């Protein structure tokens, strides 16, 4: 014990600035609140209040983090003060921070909507604790800087999503959950195999470390195979063609709030990881695989759009709209230029908000109309004009029509694909947008405009037309966001552009993890 | 399993296993052991008690619902990590104090409180599953009443 040990070779000795805690606090807050809600699991009255206050705090923390990243560049905190790459790093760059913020906003909206949608028995099953832990997983995935840690957060969100999926234990839900669970477990196992493979090649799991070592290993190591494995695993998560069939088979079975959370967040975590790995870590290998990704993207868009057109159940229809959106984001990954990636990021943000809102609309349609089937719906415009207006705006946004949020990412992706001469990809984007427009117009025409086919007996249609703030507030806020981004796209366009450049040239990200290019 | 042998042995066996689980938990810092394995031992102790005397008596004996115990463990682990915000070191840094009690130096750390959190999470979660499986079919699966 006599010889003094040089601690600076292994530990971070300077105190981290307080603002750096913003990287860790969102996740810690969600885990802590999830734990508290588990402890008071029988007092279901308390759940809503605690959870919504916590989610509001999460929005504030994530907004603070985004502000910090925007003004100071990527923020890193290493667990247990070990120097990276040995300590597990949480690194938030612009892309991760803005996704985390969007996720927090829709989770807050869903949490409020759940006050009306999830009854006492659903709460006793643990809806709010699961929601907290789901958000811990989602936020952790967006903010972590370590690829194995990313896998861990995938598991966290997956396990919470199983719990949310079977809330109520109806046979139909178990059936959907089984398909969801099997496919997702295969996806995460593939991811884990890819991570093991990566560790064998690189000897590190820190993303910044991987990014700076990849150039030296490209000649000798089978990085293209590795990247292909990652793409397959994440495409499965994101429900891209040809591994998309689990989504429409399961997303319509749980409570509609749960569908909204899943449709808004979970597939986007897959897309986030896909962008993170292919654009930031393995850009050269992505280039080699770009044709396959582009084909998959185009087919995903068309399958999603045609599926949406064919559905009668409105929740299944929205599930297909989600899939079509995934195709658009994949197209951005396939093209891979900064403009395309920024289009994909924009699309992801738009999709987080719009898809959640669409599922909430579907839930409200089901409540007002007493059925989910388009063939039985009608007369909602007369019943709830304000709600119909919001639904109409959201349908326009999801179709990508001006002046709403769906337009800008589609324009960015179209331009990017025409710039590299991929006219067929551009055509796929346009055709899919056209078909989605038709599908959603069909919903509006049948469910809202036409008179009710036959008067439903009062018992079958329990929902009144009185405005409930627990439904109006989240729907109104999400619609407001969609309109705001449609009318004033400049700030977000600039942000997505900067985020995409940060992914393409991750010097700032690496600098944040290894200040002064520390020893390897 | 309503046999005389099991019913006679179960209480002392449960007590012994619970004691051993705490020993394994505390031993885990420097030697094989730790919160996870300790928690598994404690959960099996409760499961044995449940087999011998039925699930309701286990639920009465542990006072709190297993999921509440797991929640408390998770909270304890999170707070152990968050304590470092006060001392200006990164998240999850191990912090130590060495109080001298009865002339014995007792090293206490957030590493240990984190591990106790893990112990409680494992005890809570596994006991919850075990009790649900041992429950008589037809009775209230959650023991909510």
Short mmCIF file of C-alpha atoms in Angstrom, two decimals, chain A residues 8-329:
data_model
loop_
_atom_site.label_atom_id
_atom_site.label_comp_id
_atom_site.label_asym_id
_atom_site.label_seq_id
_atom_site.Cartn_x
_atom_site.Cartn_y
_atom_site.Cartn_z
CA UNK A 8 -5.82 9.83 -12.93
CA UNK A 9 -4.99 6.91 -15.24
CA UNK A 10 -8.23 5.18 -14.33
CA UNK A 11 -10.59 7.71 -12.77
CA UNK A 12 -12.10 11.05 -13.57
CA UNK A 13 -10.84 13.25 -10.77
CA UNK A 14 -12.42 16.60 -11.62
CA UNK A 15 -15.97 17.19 -10.50
CA UNK A 16 -18.48 17.09 -13.38
CA UNK A 17 -20.44 20.31 -13.89
CA UNK A 18 -23.92 20.13 -12.47
CA UNK A 19 -25.45 20.51 -15.94
CA UNK A 20 -23.88 17.20 -16.99
CA UNK A 21 -26.25 15.49 -14.61
CA UNK A 22 -29.01 16.25 -17.07
CA UNK A 23 -27.81 13.22 -19.07
CA UNK A 24 -28.44 10.83 -16.22
CA UNK A 25 -31.31 12.41 -14.31
CA UNK A 26 -34.11 11.65 -16.81
CA UNK A 27 -33.42 7.93 -16.58
CA UNK A 28 -32.80 7.97 -12.83
CA UNK A 29 -36.03 9.91 -12.31
CA UNK A 30 -38.07 7.42 -14.29
CA UNK A 31 -36.57 4.39 -12.53
CA UNK A 32 -36.99 6.00 -9.12
CA UNK A 33 -40.62 6.94 -9.80
CA UNK A 34 -41.34 3.50 -11.19
CA UNK A 35 -39.98 2.07 -7.94
CA UNK A 36 -42.10 4.42 -5.81
CA UNK A 37 -45.22 3.55 -7.79
CA UNK A 38 -44.50 -0.14 -7.28
CA UNK A 39 -44.31 0.49 -3.54
CA UNK A 40 -47.68 2.24 -3.45
CA UNK A 41 -49.19 -0.15 -5.96
CA UNK A 42 -52.41 -0.59 -4.04
CA UNK A 43 -53.15 3.12 -3.72
CA UNK A 44 -54.10 3.43 -7.38
CA UNK A 45 -55.55 6.90 -6.79
CA UNK A 46 -52.06 8.26 -6.22
CA UNK A 47 -50.61 6.74 -9.38
CA UNK A 48 -51.97 9.21 -11.90
CA UNK A 49 -50.85 12.29 -10.02
CA UNK A 50 -47.35 11.04 -9.23
CA UNK A 51 -46.79 9.72 -12.73
CA UNK A 52 -47.99 12.83 -14.52
CA UNK A 53 -45.97 15.13 -12.25
CA UNK A 54 -42.96 12.91 -12.93
CA UNK A 55 -43.50 12.96 -16.68
CA UNK A 56 -43.85 16.76 -16.61
CA UNK A 57 -40.54 16.92 -14.76
CA UNK A 58 -39.09 14.57 -17.36
CA UNK A 59 -40.15 16.96 -20.13
CA UNK A 60 -38.43 19.83 -18.28
CA UNK A 61 -35.25 17.81 -17.71
CA UNK A 62 -35.10 16.69 -21.34
CA UNK A 63 -35.73 20.25 -22.52
CA UNK A 64 -32.88 21.40 -20.27
CA UNK A 65 -30.66 18.69 -21.69
CA UNK A 66 -31.54 19.68 -25.24
CA UNK A 67 -30.72 23.30 -24.42
CA UNK A 68 -27.40 22.29 -22.88
CA UNK A 69 -26.48 20.16 -25.91
CA UNK A 70 -27.57 22.88 -28.32
CA UNK A 71 -25.40 25.51 -26.64
CA UNK A 72 -22.42 23.41 -25.47
CA UNK A 73 -22.30 20.39 -27.78
CA UNK A 74 -22.58 16.74 -26.72
CA UNK A 75 -22.65 16.04 -22.99
CA UNK A 76 -21.09 12.94 -21.44
CA UNK A 77 -21.19 11.42 -18.01
CA UNK A 78 -19.36 8.20 -17.19
CA UNK A 79 -20.83 5.93 -14.53
CA UNK A 80 -18.75 5.38 -11.41
CA UNK A 81 -16.16 7.96 -12.55
CA UNK A 82 -14.18 5.33 -14.48
CA UNK A 83 -12.50 6.71 -17.54
CA UNK A 84 -14.11 5.72 -20.82
CA UNK A 85 -14.05 3.24 -22.51
CA UNK A 86 -14.00 1.27 -19.23
CA UNK A 87 -16.82 3.10 -17.54
CA UNK A 88 -20.25 3.01 -19.13
CA UNK A 89 -20.78 6.38 -20.77
CA UNK A 90 -24.04 8.25 -21.15
CA UNK A 91 -23.56 10.61 -24.05
CA UNK A 92 -26.29 12.90 -25.32
CA UNK A 93 -25.81 14.53 -28.69
CA UNK A 94 -28.40 16.63 -30.45
CA UNK A 95 -30.11 13.63 -32.06
CA UNK A 96 -30.46 11.71 -28.81
CA UNK A 97 -31.54 14.74 -26.81
CA UNK A 98 -34.25 15.84 -29.23
CA UNK A 99 -35.63 12.31 -29.51
CA UNK A 100 -35.70 12.03 -25.72
CA UNK A 101 -37.61 15.30 -25.49
CA UNK A 102 -40.15 14.22 -28.10
CA UNK A 103 -40.61 10.90 -26.30
CA UNK A 104 -41.15 12.66 -22.98
CA UNK A 105 -43.78 14.95 -24.49
CA UNK A 106 -45.85 12.14 -25.98
CA UNK A 107 -45.47 10.08 -22.80
CA UNK A 108 -46.89 13.00 -20.83
CA UNK A 109 -49.78 13.27 -23.29
CA UNK A 110 -50.41 9.53 -23.08
CA UNK A 111 -50.18 9.66 -19.30
CA UNK A 112 -52.94 12.26 -19.19
CA UNK A 113 -55.05 10.41 -21.75
CA UNK A 114 -54.67 7.27 -19.66
CA UNK A 115 -56.56 8.94 -16.81
CA UNK A 116 -59.70 8.38 -18.84
CA UNK A 117 -58.69 5.30 -20.82
CA UNK A 118 -57.12 3.08 -18.14
CA UNK A 119 -59.61 2.11 -15.47
CA UNK A 120 -58.86 1.16 -11.87
CA UNK A 121 -58.21 -2.49 -12.72
CA UNK A 122 -55.69 -1.49 -15.39
CA UNK A 123 -53.98 0.71 -12.84
CA UNK A 124 -53.91 -2.07 -10.30
CA UNK A 125 -52.21 -4.19 -12.93
CA UNK A 126 -49.54 -1.50 -12.86
CA UNK A 127 -50.08 0.71 -15.89
CA UNK A 128 -48.26 3.71 -14.46
CA UNK A 129 -45.26 1.82 -12.99
CA UNK A 130 -44.85 0.09 -16.35
CA UNK A 131 -45.13 3.44 -18.11
CA UNK A 132 -42.35 4.87 -15.93
CA UNK A 133 -40.07 1.91 -16.58
CA UNK A 134 -40.89 1.99 -20.29
CA UNK A 135 -39.84 5.63 -20.38
CA UNK A 136 -36.67 4.77 -18.44
CA UNK A 137 -35.87 2.25 -21.17
CA UNK A 138 -36.72 4.58 -24.05
CA UNK A 139 -34.85 7.55 -22.58
CA UNK A 140 -31.90 5.37 -21.66
CA UNK A 141 -31.71 4.05 -25.21
CA UNK A 142 -31.68 7.60 -26.58
CA UNK A 143 -29.04 8.88 -24.19
CA UNK A 144 -26.60 6.03 -23.72
CA UNK A 145 -23.19 6.12 -25.35
CA UNK A 146 -22.42 2.45 -24.94
CA UNK A 147 -23.72 -0.18 -27.30
CA UNK A 148 -24.14 -2.93 -24.74
CA UNK A 149 -25.92 -0.47 -22.50
CA UNK A 150 -28.21 0.23 -25.45
CA UNK A 151 -29.04 -3.47 -25.47
CA UNK A 152 -29.83 -3.30 -21.75
CA UNK A 153 -32.25 -0.41 -22.28
CA UNK A 154 -33.87 -2.35 -25.11
CA UNK A 155 -34.50 -5.14 -22.62
CA UNK A 156 -35.87 -2.70 -20.03
CA UNK A 157 -38.35 -1.21 -22.47
CA UNK A 158 -39.22 -4.61 -23.90
CA UNK A 159 -40.07 -6.11 -20.52
CA UNK A 160 -42.19 -3.10 -19.57
CA UNK A 161 -43.90 -3.28 -22.94
CA UNK A 162 -44.83 -6.93 -22.33
CA UNK A 163 -46.49 -5.85 -19.12
CA UNK A 164 -48.34 -3.02 -20.84
CA UNK A 165 -49.39 -5.22 -23.73
CA UNK A 166 -51.27 -7.74 -21.59
CA UNK A 167 -52.88 -5.16 -19.29
CA UNK A 168 -56.25 -6.79 -18.76
CA UNK A 169 -55.25 -10.34 -19.72
CA UNK A 170 -57.82 -10.79 -22.47
CA UNK A 171 -57.29 -13.78 -24.77
CA UNK A 172 -56.84 -11.49 -27.77
CA UNK A 173 -54.12 -9.58 -25.92
CA UNK A 174 -52.26 -12.75 -24.97
CA UNK A 175 -52.37 -13.78 -28.63
CA UNK A 176 -50.96 -10.42 -29.75
CA UNK A 177 -48.40 -10.38 -26.97
CA UNK A 178 -47.13 -13.81 -27.94
CA UNK A 179 -46.38 -12.73 -31.51
CA UNK A 180 -44.88 -9.49 -30.29
CA UNK A 181 -42.75 -11.21 -27.66
CA UNK A 182 -41.37 -13.94 -29.91
CA UNK A 183 -40.42 -11.59 -32.73
CA UNK A 184 -38.93 -9.01 -30.42
CA UNK A 185 -36.96 -11.59 -28.48
CA UNK A 186 -35.51 -12.87 -31.74
CA UNK A 187 -34.67 -9.27 -32.66
CA UNK A 188 -32.95 -8.53 -29.37
CA UNK A 189 -31.08 -11.83 -29.49
CA UNK A 190 -29.76 -10.92 -32.94
CA UNK A 191 -28.77 -7.56 -31.51
CA UNK A 192 -26.96 -9.27 -28.64
CA UNK A 193 -25.12 -11.60 -31.04
CA UNK A 194 -24.10 -8.57 -33.09
CA UNK A 195 -22.84 -6.82 -29.95
CA UNK A 196 -20.80 -9.87 -28.98
CA UNK A 197 -19.37 -10.02 -32.47
CA UNK A 198 -18.55 -6.33 -32.31
CA UNK A 199 -16.80 -6.71 -28.98
CA UNK A 200 -14.70 -9.53 -30.37
CA UNK A 201 -13.59 -7.28 -33.23
CA UNK A 202 -13.16 -3.96 -31.44
CA UNK A 203 -12.49 -4.87 -27.82
CA UNK A 204 -14.65 -1.94 -26.79
CA UNK A 205 -18.35 -1.19 -26.48
CA UNK A 206 -18.17 2.57 -26.17
CA UNK A 207 -19.73 4.10 -29.29
CA UNK A 208 -17.27 6.96 -29.50
CA UNK A 209 -14.42 4.50 -29.20
CA UNK A 210 -15.93 2.29 -31.90
CA UNK A 211 -16.39 5.27 -34.20
CA UNK A 212 -12.74 6.26 -33.98
CA UNK A 213 -11.39 2.72 -34.26
CA UNK A 214 -13.55 1.61 -37.17
CA UNK A 215 -11.36 3.31 -39.77
CA UNK A 216 -8.30 1.31 -38.72
CA UNK A 217 -10.08 -2.05 -38.71
CA UNK A 218 -11.92 -1.70 -41.99
CA UNK A 219 -9.25 -3.48 -44.03
CA UNK A 220 -9.08 -6.60 -41.89
CA UNK A 221 -12.33 -7.08 -39.98
CA UNK A 222 -15.69 -8.27 -41.39
CA UNK A 223 -17.46 -5.02 -40.56
CA UNK A 224 -19.99 -5.34 -43.38
CA UNK A 225 -21.32 -8.60 -41.93
CA UNK A 226 -21.51 -6.97 -38.54
CA UNK A 227 -23.40 -3.99 -39.90
CA UNK A 228 -25.81 -6.28 -41.76
CA UNK A 229 -26.57 -8.06 -38.47
CA UNK A 230 -27.25 -4.76 -36.75
CA UNK A 231 -29.46 -3.60 -39.60
CA UNK A 232 -31.51 -6.80 -39.47
CA UNK A 233 -31.92 -6.59 -35.69
CA UNK A 234 -32.98 -2.95 -35.70
CA UNK A 235 -35.20 -3.35 -38.76
CA UNK A 236 -37.03 -6.05 -36.84
CA UNK A 237 -37.50 -3.65 -33.93
CA UNK A 238 -38.67 -0.92 -36.25
CA UNK A 239 -41.06 -3.22 -38.14
CA UNK A 240 -39.51 -2.79 -41.57
CA UNK A 241 -40.41 -5.10 -44.45
CA UNK A 242 -39.94 -8.14 -44.53
CA UNK A 243 -39.94 -8.40 -40.73
CA UNK A 244 -42.90 -6.11 -40.15
CA UNK A 245 -45.75 -8.56 -39.68
CA UNK A 246 -45.64 -8.61 -35.88
CA UNK A 247 -46.74 -4.99 -35.61
CA UNK A 248 -50.21 -5.16 -37.17
CA UNK A 249 -50.72 -8.50 -35.41
CA UNK A 250 -50.21 -7.08 -31.95
CA UNK A 251 -50.55 -3.29 -31.78
CA UNK A 252 -54.33 -3.20 -31.95
CA UNK A 253 -54.86 -5.57 -29.01
CA UNK A 254 -53.85 -3.53 -25.91
CA UNK A 255 -55.58 -0.47 -24.47
CA UNK A 256 -55.41 2.34 -26.96
CA UNK A 257 -53.10 4.44 -24.76
CA UNK A 258 -50.63 1.59 -24.81
CA UNK A 259 -50.91 1.31 -28.60
CA UNK A 260 -50.29 5.04 -28.79
CA UNK A 261 -47.13 4.79 -26.73
CA UNK A 262 -45.88 1.81 -28.71
CA UNK A 263 -46.69 3.31 -32.10
CA UNK A 264 -45.08 6.59 -31.15
CA UNK A 265 -42.01 5.38 -29.30
CA UNK A 266 -40.95 1.77 -29.71
CA UNK A 267 -40.50 1.57 -33.45
CA UNK A 268 -38.68 4.90 -33.29
CA UNK A 269 -36.19 3.45 -30.82
CA UNK A 270 -35.39 0.90 -33.51
CA UNK A 271 -34.96 3.64 -36.10
CA UNK A 272 -32.86 5.68 -33.69
CA UNK A 273 -30.50 2.77 -33.11
CA UNK A 274 -30.36 2.06 -36.82
CA UNK A 275 -29.35 5.65 -37.55
CA UNK A 276 -26.90 5.72 -34.66
CA UNK A 277 -25.13 2.52 -35.73
CA UNK A 278 -25.19 2.86 -39.49
CA UNK A 279 -24.62 6.59 -39.90
CA UNK A 280 -22.28 7.30 -37.00
CA UNK A 281 -20.40 4.04 -36.45
CA UNK A 282 -20.30 2.25 -39.81
CA UNK A 283 -20.93 4.76 -42.63
CA UNK A 284 -18.75 2.91 -45.16
CA UNK A 285 -20.49 -0.40 -44.57
CA UNK A 286 -23.88 1.30 -44.76
CA UNK A 287 -22.87 2.55 -48.20
CA UNK A 288 -22.17 -1.04 -49.26
CA UNK A 289 -25.55 -2.22 -48.01
CA UNK A 290 -27.51 0.82 -49.11
CA UNK A 291 -29.29 -0.85 -52.02
CA UNK A 292 -30.74 -3.55 -49.79
CA UNK A 293 -31.83 -1.00 -47.21
CA UNK A 294 -33.38 1.15 -49.92
CA UNK A 295 -35.33 -1.78 -51.35
CA UNK A 296 -36.54 -2.72 -47.91
CA UNK A 297 -37.49 0.93 -47.31
CA UNK A 298 -39.49 1.20 -50.54
CA UNK A 299 -41.30 -2.09 -49.88
CA UNK A 300 -42.01 -1.11 -46.27
CA UNK A 301 -43.63 2.11 -47.47
CA UNK A 302 -45.78 0.32 -50.03
CA UNK A 303 -46.75 -2.56 -47.76
CA UNK A 304 -47.68 -0.10 -45.05
CA UNK A 305 -49.74 2.08 -47.37
CA UNK A 306 -51.53 -0.83 -49.06
CA UNK A 307 -52.16 -2.46 -45.71
CA UNK A 308 -53.68 0.75 -44.39
CA UNK A 309 -55.93 0.93 -47.41
CA UNK A 310 -57.19 -2.61 -46.87
CA UNK A 311 -58.05 -2.44 -43.18
CA UNK A 312 -61.45 -2.14 -41.63
CA UNK A 313 -60.38 -1.97 -37.97
CA UNK A 314 -59.22 1.59 -37.42
CA UNK A 315 -56.49 0.60 -34.93
CA UNK A 316 -54.97 -1.89 -37.36
CA UNK A 317 -55.14 0.80 -40.01
CA UNK A 318 -53.07 3.17 -37.87
CA UNK A 319 -50.60 0.33 -37.31
CA UNK A 320 -50.01 0.17 -41.06
CA UNK A 321 -49.60 3.95 -41.23
CA UNK A 322 -46.83 3.56 -38.62
CA UNK A 323 -45.14 0.97 -40.85
CA UNK A 324 -45.32 3.25 -43.90
CA UNK A 325 -43.58 5.95 -41.86
CA UNK A 326 -40.82 3.51 -40.90
CA UNK A 327 -40.20 3.02 -44.63
CA UNK A 328 -39.67 6.74 -45.06
CA UNK A 329 -37.13 6.87 -42.26
#
